[in-house]
């Protein structure tokens, strides 16, 4: 019953114009969006400009960085930091006899001994942190494989522990070891 009355009231208001004077603002038609005629090439160009400004979905800026995904990224980067030079040196060592390079142990030791102390320390620091971080992350993964440490607080604590310990061990190795 109420729905019929509402429907009839709506029909009456739409059919019969009001007798009183309405403000001019209500009678003027307004467009909230401006439109203009564009060619196909202009439309494609405009669309390309809009795509450049659009964020990648899902946009990473909406997330607060967490130790879990930061340590995962650093673990992969540290693995590449260690594996890349190893592969490059291994290939260079294999082709050294054919190219005339001297990569024997004695020549390598003599070359590194001639470096300044700052260069030796820099190379040690560059390789020490990734080595220890990757090793400690490997231990974290082994504990996960055993079924331990799956609480969120444990993830956070072990992640920060891996960062702190690898920094301390890397600095110790680089300067005192």
Tab-separated table of N, CA and C in Angstrom:
chain	number	residue	atom	x	y	z
A	1	UNK	N	0.809	-1.181	0.000
A	1	UNK	CA	0.000	0.000	0.000
A	1	UNK	C	0.863	1.260	0.000
A	2	UNK	N	1.889	1.257	0.848
A	2	UNK	CA	2.750	2.432	0.926
A	2	UNK	C	3.530	2.617	-0.376
A	3	UNK	N	3.914	1.510	-0.992
A	3	UNK	CA	4.668	1.627	-2.240
A	3	UNK	C	3.808	2.214	-3.354
A	4	UNK	N	2.498	1.889	-3.362
A	4	UNK	CA	1.609	2.472	-4.374
A	4	UNK	C	1.462	3.976	-4.178
A	5	UNK	N	1.361	4.415	-2.930
A	5	UNK	CA	1.219	5.852	-2.660
A	5	UNK	C	2.486	6.601	-3.065
A	6	UNK	N	3.638	6.018	-2.771
A	6	UNK	CA	4.901	6.666	-3.151
A	6	UNK	C	5.008	6.747	-4.662
A	7	UNK	N	4.599	5.674	-5.349
A	7	UNK	CA	4.640	5.667	-6.808
A	7	UNK	C	3.707	6.731	-7.382
A	8	UNK	N	2.472	6.833	-6.847
A	8	UNK	CA	1.516	7.838	-7.333
A	8	UNK	C	2.021	9.251	-7.063
A	9	UNK	N	2.603	9.477	-5.903
A	9	UNK	CA	3.134	10.791	-5.569
A	9	UNK	C	4.262	11.173	-6.522
A	10	UNK	N	5.086	10.213	-6.854
A	10	UNK	CA	6.169	10.465	-7.802
A	10	UNK	C	5.648	10.801	-9.182
A	11	UNK	N	4.617	10.091	-9.624
A	11	UNK	CA	4.018	10.391	-10.927
A	11	UNK	C	3.403	11.791	-10.957
A	12	UNK	N	2.712	12.173	-9.871
A	12	UNK	CA	2.097	13.501	-9.836
A	12	UNK	C	3.141	14.609	-9.897
A	13	UNK	N	4.217	14.436	-9.170
A	13	UNK	CA	5.251	15.474	-9.162
A	13	UNK	C	5.943	15.575	-10.521
A	14	UNK	N	6.119	14.458	-11.183
A	14	UNK	CA	6.780	14.483	-12.484
A	14	UNK	C	5.866	15.030	-13.569
A	15	UNK	N	4.563	14.764	-13.482
A	15	UNK	CA	3.620	15.156	-14.536
A	15	UNK	C	3.209	16.615	-14.439
A	16	UNK	N	2.938	17.108	-13.262
A	16	UNK	CA	2.410	18.474	-13.116
A	16	UNK	C	3.517	19.430	-12.721
A	17	UNK	N	3.773	20.427	-13.548
A	17	UNK	CA	4.778	21.417	-13.158
A	17	UNK	C	4.230	22.288	-12.030
A	18	UNK	N	5.108	22.762	-11.192
A	18	UNK	CA	4.689	23.598	-10.077
A	18	UNK	C	4.219	24.961	-10.549
A	19	UNK	N	3.276	25.533	-9.841
A	19	UNK	CA	2.740	26.837	-10.202
A	19	UNK	C	3.584	27.971	-9.643
A	20	UNK	N	4.303	27.716	-8.607
A	20	UNK	CA	5.106	28.785	-8.026
A	20	UNK	C	6.351	29.036	-8.874
A	21	UNK	N	6.958	30.133	-8.683
A	21	UNK	CA	8.149	30.519	-9.443
A	21	UNK	C	9.347	29.753	-8.892
A	22	UNK	N	10.069	29.105	-9.798
A	22	UNK	CA	11.245	28.359	-9.373
A	22	UNK	C	12.488	29.201	-9.608
A	23	UNK	N	13.506	29.037	-8.783
A	23	UNK	CA	14.750	29.776	-9.007
A	23	UNK	C	15.350	29.413	-10.357
A	24	UNK	N	16.025	30.371	-10.961
A	24	UNK	CA	16.594	30.161	-12.295
A	24	UNK	C	17.659	29.074	-12.290
A	25	UNK	N	18.326	28.892	-11.170
A	25	UNK	CA	19.380	27.885	-11.085
A	25	UNK	C	18.871	26.474	-11.265
A	26	UNK	N	17.627	26.225	-10.891
A	26	UNK	CA	17.083	24.878	-11.045
A	26	UNK	C	16.638	24.600	-12.467
A	27	UNK	N	16.327	25.636	-13.207
A	27	UNK	CA	15.842	25.428	-14.568
A	27	UNK	C	16.985	25.342	-15.575
A	28	UNK	N	18.143	25.886	-15.232
A	28	UNK	CA	19.275	25.868	-16.152
A	28	UNK	C	19.940	24.498	-16.066
A	29	UNK	N	20.187	23.932	-17.227
A	29	UNK	CA	20.826	22.628	-17.261
A	29	UNK	C	22.336	22.809	-17.096
A	30	UNK	N	22.929	22.024	-16.216
A	30	UNK	CA	24.369	22.114	-15.976
A	30	UNK	C	25.022	20.778	-16.292
A	31	UNK	N	26.222	20.850	-16.866
A	31	UNK	CA	27.027	19.653	-17.085
A	31	UNK	C	28.218	19.718	-16.144
A	32	UNK	N	28.403	18.682	-15.405
A	32	UNK	CA	29.518	18.660	-14.472
A	32	UNK	C	30.807	18.214	-15.147
A	33	UNK	N	30.710	17.526	-16.249
A	33	UNK	CA	31.889	17.077	-16.976
A	33	UNK	C	31.914	17.754	-18.335
A	34	UNK	N	33.037	18.365	-18.649
A	34	UNK	CA	33.168	19.021	-19.947
A	34	UNK	C	33.509	17.972	-20.995
A	35	UNK	N	32.857	18.070	-22.138
A	35	UNK	CA	33.130	17.136	-23.225
A	35	UNK	C	33.548	17.915	-24.452
A	36	UNK	N	34.381	17.291	-25.225
A	36	UNK	CA	34.799	17.900	-26.487
A	36	UNK	C	35.063	16.781	-27.476
A	37	UNK	N	34.974	17.099	-28.723
A	37	UNK	CA	35.178	16.104	-29.766
A	37	UNK	C	36.684	15.901	-29.966
A	38	UNK	N	37.126	14.655	-29.912
A	38	UNK	CA	38.539	14.336	-30.131
A	38	UNK	C	38.650	13.281	-31.211
A	39	UNK	N	39.743	13.356	-31.922
A	39	UNK	CA	39.983	12.353	-32.964
A	39	UNK	C	40.498	11.069	-32.313
A	40	UNK	N	40.607	10.039	-33.113
A	40	UNK	CA	41.065	8.747	-32.610
A	40	UNK	C	42.503	8.845	-32.104
A	41	UNK	N	43.365	9.562	-32.823
A	41	UNK	CA	44.766	9.679	-32.410
A	41	UNK	C	44.895	10.522	-31.142
A	42	UNK	N	44.076	11.593	-31.026
A	42	UNK	CA	44.114	12.409	-29.816
A	42	UNK	C	43.634	11.608	-28.605
A	43	UNK	N	42.621	10.796	-28.808
A	43	UNK	CA	42.108	9.970	-27.713
A	43	UNK	C	43.154	8.952	-27.269
A	44	UNK	N	43.858	8.356	-28.220
A	44	UNK	CA	44.898	7.389	-27.878
A	44	UNK	C	46.044	8.068	-27.140
A	45	UNK	N	46.402	9.276	-27.568
A	45	UNK	CA	47.477	10.020	-26.909
A	45	UNK	C	47.082	10.398	-25.477
A	46	UNK	N	45.841	10.839	-25.296
A	46	UNK	CA	45.348	11.192	-23.968
A	46	UNK	C	45.330	9.963	-23.058
A	47	UNK	N	44.921	8.841	-23.594
A	47	UNK	CA	44.886	7.608	-22.819
A	47	UNK	C	46.291	7.175	-22.406
A	48	UNK	N	47.256	7.330	-23.309
A	48	UNK	CA	48.637	6.969	-22.986
A	48	UNK	C	49.184	7.858	-21.872
A	49	UNK	N	48.857	9.154	-21.908
A	49	UNK	CA	49.303	10.066	-20.847
A	49	UNK	C	48.684	9.688	-19.503
A	50	UNK	N	47.423	9.294	-19.526
A	50	UNK	CA	46.762	8.902	-18.285
A	50	UNK	C	47.344	7.611	-17.728
A	51	UNK	N	47.733	6.693	-18.588
A	51	UNK	CA	48.313	5.428	-18.131
A	51	UNK	C	49.648	5.639	-17.437
A	52	UNK	N	50.419	6.623	-17.903
A	52	UNK	CA	51.713	6.900	-17.284
A	52	UNK	C	51.523	7.352	-15.838
A	53	UNK	N	50.478	8.124	-15.582
A	53	UNK	CA	50.221	8.652	-14.247
A	53	UNK	C	49.576	7.631	-13.306
A	54	UNK	N	49.024	6.583	-13.850
A	54	UNK	CA	48.289	5.603	-13.055
A	54	UNK	C	49.264	4.707	-12.284
A	55	UNK	N	49.015	4.443	-10.998
A	55	UNK	CA	49.916	3.579	-10.237
A	55	UNK	C	49.759	2.119	-10.639
A	56	UNK	N	50.809	1.348	-10.395
A	56	UNK	CA	50.778	-0.078	-10.669
A	56	UNK	C	49.865	-0.729	-9.630
A	57	UNK	N	49.066	-1.655	-10.050
A	57	UNK	CA	48.127	-2.285	-9.131
A	57	UNK	C	48.638	-3.661	-8.734
A	58	UNK	N	48.672	-4.047	-7.496
A	58	UNK	CA	48.421	-3.232	-6.314
A	58	UNK	C	49.620	-2.330	-6.047
A	59	UNK	N	49.360	-1.109	-5.729
A	59	UNK	CA	50.425	-0.127	-5.562
A	59	UNK	C	51.137	-0.356	-4.234
A	60	UNK	N	52.474	-0.428	-4.269
A	60	UNK	CA	53.234	-0.739	-3.068
A	60	UNK	C	53.245	0.403	-2.066
A	61	UNK	N	52.913	1.610	-2.504
A	61	UNK	CA	52.938	2.748	-1.591
A	61	UNK	C	51.832	2.671	-0.539
A	62	UNK	N	50.828	1.835	-0.748
A	62	UNK	CA	49.751	1.751	0.241
A	62	UNK	C	50.103	0.801	1.373
A	63	UNK	N	51.176	0.026	1.225
A	63	UNK	CA	51.552	-0.929	2.255
A	63	UNK	C	52.663	-0.365	3.130
A	64	UNK	N	52.618	-0.687	4.415
A	64	UNK	CA	53.705	-0.329	5.313
A	64	UNK	C	54.785	-1.401	5.169
A	65	UNK	N	56.036	-1.011	4.949
A	65	UNK	CA	57.086	-2.027	4.805
A	65	UNK	C	57.183	-2.897	6.058
A	66	UNK	N	57.244	-4.194	5.846
A	66	UNK	CA	57.353	-5.139	6.953
A	66	UNK	C	58.646	-5.907	6.811
A	67	UNK	N	59.170	-6.353	7.931
A	67	UNK	CA	60.453	-7.049	7.937
A	67	UNK	C	60.386	-8.337	7.124
A	68	UNK	N	59.214	-8.952	7.041
A	68	UNK	CA	59.104	-10.216	6.301
A	68	UNK	C	59.450	-10.041	4.834
A	69	UNK	N	58.847	-9.053	4.169
A	69	UNK	CA	59.117	-8.935	2.734
A	69	UNK	C	60.382	-8.153	2.458
A	70	UNK	N	60.827	-7.319	3.386
A	70	UNK	CA	62.115	-6.643	3.194
A	70	UNK	C	63.242	-7.660	3.319
A	71	UNK	N	63.158	-8.539	4.336
A	71	UNK	CA	64.213	-9.544	4.495
A	71	UNK	C	64.189	-10.564	3.362
A	72	UNK	N	63.024	-10.853	2.822
A	72	UNK	CA	62.948	-11.761	1.679
A	72	UNK	C	63.650	-11.157	0.466
A	73	UNK	N	63.404	-9.875	0.225
A	73	UNK	CA	64.073	-9.200	-0.895
A	73	UNK	C	65.575	-9.136	-0.671
A	74	UNK	N	65.985	-8.778	0.552
A	74	UNK	CA	67.419	-8.711	0.849
A	74	UNK	C	68.079	-10.079	0.750
A	75	UNK	N	67.352	-11.131	1.084
A	75	UNK	CA	67.907	-12.476	0.964
A	75	UNK	C	68.206	-12.813	-0.496
A	76	UNK	N	67.304	-12.452	-1.373
A	76	UNK	CA	67.532	-12.710	-2.802
A	76	UNK	C	68.675	-11.854	-3.343
A	77	UNK	N	68.694	-10.587	-2.934
A	77	UNK	CA	69.762	-9.693	-3.388
A	77	UNK	C	71.113	-10.159	-2.856
A	78	UNK	N	71.150	-10.593	-1.593
A	78	UNK	CA	72.421	-11.064	-1.036
A	78	UNK	C	72.887	-12.337	-1.740
A	79	UNK	N	71.962	-13.197	-2.114
A	79	UNK	CA	72.348	-14.391	-2.868
A	79	UNK	C	72.951	-14.044	-4.214
A	80	UNK	N	72.348	-13.059	-4.894
A	80	UNK	CA	72.907	-12.621	-6.180
A	80	UNK	C	74.245	-11.922	-5.999
A	81	UNK	N	74.381	-11.162	-4.907
A	81	UNK	CA	75.641	-10.467	-4.631
A	81	UNK	C	76.771	-11.462	-4.417
A	82	UNK	N	76.461	-12.588	-3.834
A	82	UNK	CA	77.484	-13.606	-3.602
A	82	UNK	C	77.702	-14.500	-4.817
A	83	UNK	N	76.628	-14.864	-5.500
A	83	UNK	CA	76.746	-15.817	-6.607
A	83	UNK	C	77.311	-15.177	-7.869
A	84	UNK	N	76.945	-13.932	-8.141
A	84	UNK	CA	77.404	-13.267	-9.365
A	84	UNK	C	78.918	-13.228	-9.502
A	85	UNK	N	79.634	-12.647	-8.532
A	85	UNK	CA	81.098	-12.626	-8.637
A	85	UNK	C	81.720	-14.016	-8.631
A	86	UNK	N	81.090	-14.963	-7.930
A	86	UNK	CA	81.620	-16.326	-7.923
A	86	UNK	C	81.570	-16.938	-9.323
A	87	UNK	N	80.445	-16.780	-10.004
A	87	UNK	CA	80.326	-17.306	-11.363
A	87	UNK	C	81.267	-16.583	-12.323
A	88	UNK	N	81.354	-15.280	-12.187
A	88	UNK	CA	82.244	-14.513	-13.069
A	88	UNK	C	83.690	-14.945	-12.875
A	89	UNK	N	84.120	-15.085	-11.612
A	89	UNK	CA	85.490	-15.516	-11.364
A	89	UNK	C	85.706	-16.952	-11.835
A	90	UNK	N	84.709	-17.816	-11.639
A	90	UNK	CA	84.848	-19.200	-12.092
A	90	UNK	C	85.028	-19.298	-13.599
A	91	UNK	N	84.248	-18.525	-14.342
A	91	UNK	CA	84.384	-18.526	-15.804
A	91	UNK	C	85.725	-17.929	-16.208
A	92	UNK	N	86.123	-16.841	-15.531
A	92	UNK	CA	87.418	-16.223	-15.843
A	92	UNK	C	88.560	-17.190	-15.539
A	93	UNK	N	88.451	-17.955	-14.464
A	93	UNK	CA	89.482	-18.924	-14.111
A	93	UNK	C	89.579	-20.035	-15.153
A	94	UNK	N	88.422	-20.421	-15.710
A	94	UNK	CA	88.430	-21.474	-16.729
A	94	UNK	C	89.019	-21.003	-18.050
A	95	UNK	N	88.773	-19.760	-18.425
A	95	UNK	CA	89.290	-19.279	-19.711
A	95	UNK	C	90.644	-18.584	-19.579
A	96	UNK	N	91.154	-18.451	-18.349
A	96	UNK	CA	92.432	-17.759	-18.130
A	96	UNK	C	93.599	-18.379	-18.903
A	97	UNK	N	93.741	-19.705	-18.960
A	97	UNK	CA	94.869	-20.259	-19.712
A	97	UNK	C	94.832	-19.914	-21.209
A	98	UNK	N	93.636	-19.726	-21.756
A	98	UNK	CA	93.510	-19.430	-23.180
A	98	UNK	C	93.705	-17.947	-23.487
A	99	UNK	N	93.512	-17.103	-22.496
A	99	UNK	CA	93.621	-15.657	-22.719
A	99	UNK	C	94.922	-15.071	-22.200
A	100	UNK	N	95.688	-15.850	-21.454
A	100	UNK	CA	96.947	-15.354	-20.916
A	100	UNK	C	96.801	-14.622	-19.588
A	101	UNK	N	95.634	-14.688	-18.979
A	101	UNK	CA	95.450	-14.049	-17.670
A	101	UNK	C	96.132	-14.901	-16.609
A	102	UNK	N	96.654	-14.252	-15.595
A	102	UNK	CA	97.305	-14.974	-14.496
A	102	UNK	C	96.389	-14.934	-13.278
A	103	UNK	N	95.572	-15.963	-13.145
A	103	UNK	CA	94.655	-16.059	-12.019
A	103	UNK	C	95.057	-17.186	-11.070
A	104	UNK	N	96.362	-17.514	-11.042
A	104	UNK	CA	96.822	-18.533	-10.106
A	104	UNK	C	96.767	-17.962	-8.692
A	105	UNK	N	96.838	-18.840	-7.712
A	105	UNK	CA	96.728	-18.418	-6.318
A	105	UNK	C	97.814	-17.421	-5.944
A	106	UNK	N	99.051	-17.677	-6.358
A	106	UNK	CA	100.152	-16.789	-5.985
A	106	UNK	C	99.951	-15.381	-6.541
A	107	UNK	N	99.523	-15.271	-7.779
A	107	UNK	CA	99.338	-13.941	-8.373
A	107	UNK	C	98.139	-13.222	-7.754
A	108	UNK	N	97.088	-13.967	-7.390
A	108	UNK	CA	95.929	-13.348	-6.739
A	108	UNK	C	96.297	-12.826	-5.352
A	109	UNK	N	97.074	-13.627	-4.585
A	109	UNK	CA	97.496	-13.196	-3.247
A	109	UNK	C	98.383	-11.971	-3.350
A	110	UNK	N	99.288	-11.954	-4.303
A	110	UNK	CA	100.174	-10.799	-4.475
A	110	UNK	C	99.388	-9.554	-4.887
A	111	UNK	N	98.392	-9.728	-5.739
A	111	UNK	CA	97.597	-8.582	-6.186
A	111	UNK	C	96.792	-7.990	-5.031
A	112	UNK	N	96.165	-8.851	-4.231
A	112	UNK	CA	95.362	-8.351	-3.108
A	112	UNK	C	96.260	-7.749	-2.031
A	113	UNK	N	97.449	-8.300	-1.833
A	113	UNK	CA	98.375	-7.750	-0.839
A	113	UNK	C	98.822	-6.342	-1.215
A	114	UNK	N	98.820	-6.025	-2.492
A	114	UNK	CA	99.238	-4.693	-2.941
A	114	UNK	C	98.133	-3.647	-2.786
A	115	UNK	N	96.926	-4.066	-2.499
A	115	UNK	CA	95.812	-3.117	-2.331
A	115	UNK	C	96.007	-2.288	-1.070
A	116	UNK	N	95.479	-1.076	-1.045
A	116	UNK	CA	95.485	-0.308	0.209
A	116	UNK	C	94.540	-0.944	1.234
A	117	UNK	N	94.758	-0.630	2.491
A	117	UNK	CA	93.956	-1.224	3.562
A	117	UNK	C	92.480	-0.864	3.405
A	118	UNK	N	92.180	0.348	2.979
A	118	UNK	CA	90.784	0.769	2.810
A	118	UNK	C	90.085	-0.056	1.730
A	119	UNK	N	90.781	-0.390	0.669
A	119	UNK	CA	90.185	-1.199	-0.399
A	119	UNK	C	89.900	-2.620	0.091
A	120	UNK	N	90.843	-3.176	0.855
A	120	UNK	CA	90.618	-4.519	1.403
A	120	UNK	C	89.414	-4.523	2.347
A	121	UNK	N	89.347	-3.517	3.222
A	121	UNK	CA	88.222	-3.432	4.159
A	121	UNK	C	86.909	-3.230	3.406
A	122	UNK	N	86.923	-2.421	2.359
A	122	UNK	CA	85.709	-2.189	1.581
A	122	UNK	C	85.193	-3.453	0.917
A	123	UNK	N	86.094	-4.236	0.351
A	123	UNK	CA	85.684	-5.491	-0.290
A	123	UNK	C	85.171	-6.475	0.757
A	124	UNK	N	85.836	-6.502	1.923
A	124	UNK	CA	85.379	-7.400	2.983
A	124	UNK	C	83.983	-7.019	3.478
A	125	UNK	N	83.752	-5.718	3.661
A	125	UNK	CA	82.427	-5.264	4.106
A	125	UNK	C	81.385	-5.574	3.035
A	126	UNK	N	81.741	-5.360	1.766
A	126	UNK	CA	80.808	-5.596	0.667
A	126	UNK	C	80.351	-7.052	0.611
A	127	UNK	N	81.241	-7.977	0.934
A	127	UNK	CA	80.877	-9.390	0.870
A	127	UNK	C	80.479	-9.980	2.223
A	128	UNK	N	80.889	-9.364	3.331
A	128	UNK	CA	80.615	-9.948	4.650
A	128	UNK	C	79.135	-9.875	5.007
A	129	UNK	N	78.518	-8.698	4.857
A	129	UNK	CA	77.104	-8.584	5.228
A	129	UNK	C	76.229	-9.529	4.411
A	130	UNK	N	76.339	-9.564	3.072
A	130	UNK	CA	75.495	-10.516	2.325
A	130	UNK	C	75.753	-11.975	2.702
A	131	UNK	N	77.017	-12.309	2.984
A	131	UNK	CA	77.336	-13.690	3.346
A	131	UNK	C	76.637	-14.091	4.643
A	132	UNK	N	76.805	-13.284	5.680
A	132	UNK	CA	76.200	-13.628	6.966
A	132	UNK	C	74.679	-13.496	6.930
A	133	UNK	N	74.164	-12.498	6.230
A	133	UNK	CA	72.714	-12.343	6.146
A	133	UNK	C	72.090	-13.533	5.428
A	134	UNK	N	72.683	-13.933	4.319
A	134	UNK	CA	72.150	-15.068	3.563
A	134	UNK	C	72.243	-16.356	4.395
A	135	UNK	N	73.323	-16.502	5.148
A	135	UNK	CA	73.474	-17.685	6.002
A	135	UNK	C	72.420	-17.711	7.101
A	136	UNK	N	72.211	-16.574	7.767
A	136	UNK	CA	71.215	-16.528	8.840
A	136	UNK	C	69.796	-16.685	8.296
A	137	UNK	N	69.538	-16.141	7.139
A	137	UNK	CA	68.224	-16.340	6.518
A	137	UNK	C	68.026	-17.817	6.168
A	138	UNK	N	69.093	-18.476	5.765
A	138	UNK	CA	69.017	-19.910	5.497
A	138	UNK	C	68.657	-20.698	6.747
A	139	UNK	N	69.212	-20.283	7.895
A	139	UNK	CA	68.850	-20.939	9.155
A	139	UNK	C	67.388	-20.683	9.511
A	140	UNK	N	66.907	-19.474	9.243
A	140	UNK	CA	65.479	-19.184	9.470
A	140	UNK	C	64.611	-20.114	8.619
A	141	UNK	N	64.996	-20.284	7.364
A	141	UNK	CA	64.214	-21.143	6.471
A	141	UNK	C	64.264	-22.604	6.924
A	142	UNK	N	65.405	-23.030	7.443
A	142	UNK	CA	65.478	-24.403	7.946
A	142	UNK	C	64.562	-24.607	9.147
A	143	UNK	N	64.472	-23.601	10.031
A	143	UNK	CA	63.541	-23.741	11.161
A	143	UNK	C	62.101	-23.757	10.670
A	144	UNK	N	61.803	-23.009	9.632
A	144	UNK	CA	60.449	-23.035	9.076
A	144	UNK	C	60.162	-24.394	8.450
A	145	UNK	N	61.184	-24.990	7.818
A	145	UNK	CA	60.997	-26.321	7.236
A	145	UNK	C	60.705	-27.368	8.310
A	146	UNK	N	61.220	-27.129	9.518
A	146	UNK	CA	60.944	-28.037	10.629
A	146	UNK	C	59.591	-27.757	11.276
A	147	UNK	N	58.945	-26.682	10.863
A	147	UNK	CA	57.613	-26.372	11.370
A	147	UNK	C	57.591	-25.431	12.558
A	148	UNK	N	58.681	-24.728	12.811
A	148	UNK	CA	58.746	-23.805	13.946
A	148	UNK	C	58.760	-22.359	13.468
A	149	UNK	N	58.295	-21.467	14.344
A	149	UNK	CA	58.428	-20.033	14.101
A	149	UNK	C	57.442	-19.437	13.129
A	150	UNK	N	56.212	-19.921	13.114
A	150	UNK	CA	55.234	-19.397	12.160
A	150	UNK	C	54.308	-18.337	12.744
A	151	UNK	N	54.557	-17.899	13.975
A	151	UNK	CA	53.760	-16.814	14.538
A	151	UNK	C	54.304	-15.492	14.008
A	152	UNK	N	53.441	-14.510	13.891
A	152	UNK	CA	53.847	-13.227	13.321
A	152	UNK	C	54.944	-12.572	14.159
A	153	UNK	N	54.823	-12.637	15.487
A	153	UNK	CA	55.849	-12.049	16.353
A	153	UNK	C	57.187	-12.757	16.160
A	154	UNK	N	57.166	-14.057	15.962
A	154	UNK	CA	58.405	-14.808	15.745
A	154	UNK	C	59.042	-14.415	14.423
A	155	UNK	N	58.225	-14.218	13.394
A	155	UNK	CA	58.744	-13.742	12.109
A	155	UNK	C	59.469	-12.416	12.292
A	156	UNK	N	58.833	-11.495	13.010
A	156	UNK	CA	59.405	-10.159	13.192
A	156	UNK	C	60.692	-10.236	14.005
A	157	UNK	N	60.663	-10.968	15.107
A	157	UNK	CA	61.854	-11.055	15.971
A	157	UNK	C	63.023	-11.713	15.256
A	158	UNK	N	62.775	-12.826	14.584
A	158	UNK	CA	63.883	-13.506	13.904
A	158	UNK	C	64.384	-12.698	12.712
A	159	UNK	N	63.496	-11.945	12.070
A	159	UNK	CA	63.930	-11.090	10.962
A	159	UNK	C	64.874	-10.003	11.427
A	160	UNK	N	64.494	-9.309	12.503
A	160	UNK	CA	65.372	-8.257	13.030
A	160	UNK	C	66.633	-8.851	13.645
A	161	UNK	N	66.523	-10.033	14.236
A	161	UNK	CA	67.714	-10.694	14.771
A	161	UNK	C	68.691	-11.031	13.650
A	162	UNK	N	68.176	-11.476	12.522
A	162	UNK	CA	69.050	-11.785	11.381
A	162	UNK	C	69.745	-10.527	10.871
A	163	UNK	N	69.021	-9.414	10.812
A	163	UNK	CA	69.633	-8.154	10.361
A	163	UNK	C	70.707	-7.709	11.342
A	164	UNK	N	70.386	-7.721	12.642
A	164	UNK	CA	71.349	-7.275	13.652
A	164	UNK	C	72.571	-8.163	13.734
A	165	UNK	N	72.353	-9.475	13.774
A	165	UNK	CA	73.484	-10.402	13.858
A	165	UNK	C	74.357	-10.360	12.610
A	166	UNK	N	73.747	-10.265	11.451
A	166	UNK	CA	74.558	-10.229	10.229
A	166	UNK	C	75.354	-8.931	10.143
A	167	UNK	N	74.792	-7.827	10.631
A	167	UNK	CA	75.547	-6.573	10.658
A	167	UNK	C	76.723	-6.686	11.618
A	168	UNK	N	76.468	-7.203	12.823
A	168	UNK	CA	77.543	-7.344	13.808
A	168	UNK	C	78.616	-8.317	13.321
A	169	UNK	N	78.196	-9.458	12.791
A	169	UNK	CA	79.164	-10.449	12.316
A	169	UNK	C	79.936	-9.934	11.108
A	170	UNK	N	79.251	-9.212	10.219
A	170	UNK	CA	79.927	-8.660	9.049
A	170	UNK	C	80.971	-7.624	9.420
A	171	UNK	N	80.624	-6.731	10.351
A	171	UNK	CA	81.597	-5.724	10.791
A	171	UNK	C	82.757	-6.369	11.540
A	172	UNK	N	82.465	-7.368	12.367
A	172	UNK	CA	83.532	-8.066	13.076
A	172	UNK	C	84.480	-8.738	12.088
A	173	UNK	N	83.924	-9.440	11.137
A	173	UNK	CA	84.763	-10.130	10.155
A	173	UNK	C	85.568	-9.144	9.320
A	174	UNK	N	84.941	-8.046	8.912
A	174	UNK	CA	85.609	-7.101	8.017
A	174	UNK	C	86.752	-6.364	8.702
A	175	UNK	N	86.595	-6.040	9.979
A	175	UNK	CA	87.608	-5.201	10.614
A	175	UNK	C	88.472	-5.922	11.638
A	176	UNK	N	87.981	-6.992	12.234
A	176	UNK	CA	88.768	-7.685	13.250
A	176	UNK	C	89.169	-9.089	12.841
A	177	UNK	N	88.439	-9.667	11.914
A	177	UNK	CA	88.677	-11.055	11.545
A	177	UNK	C	89.754	-11.252	10.529
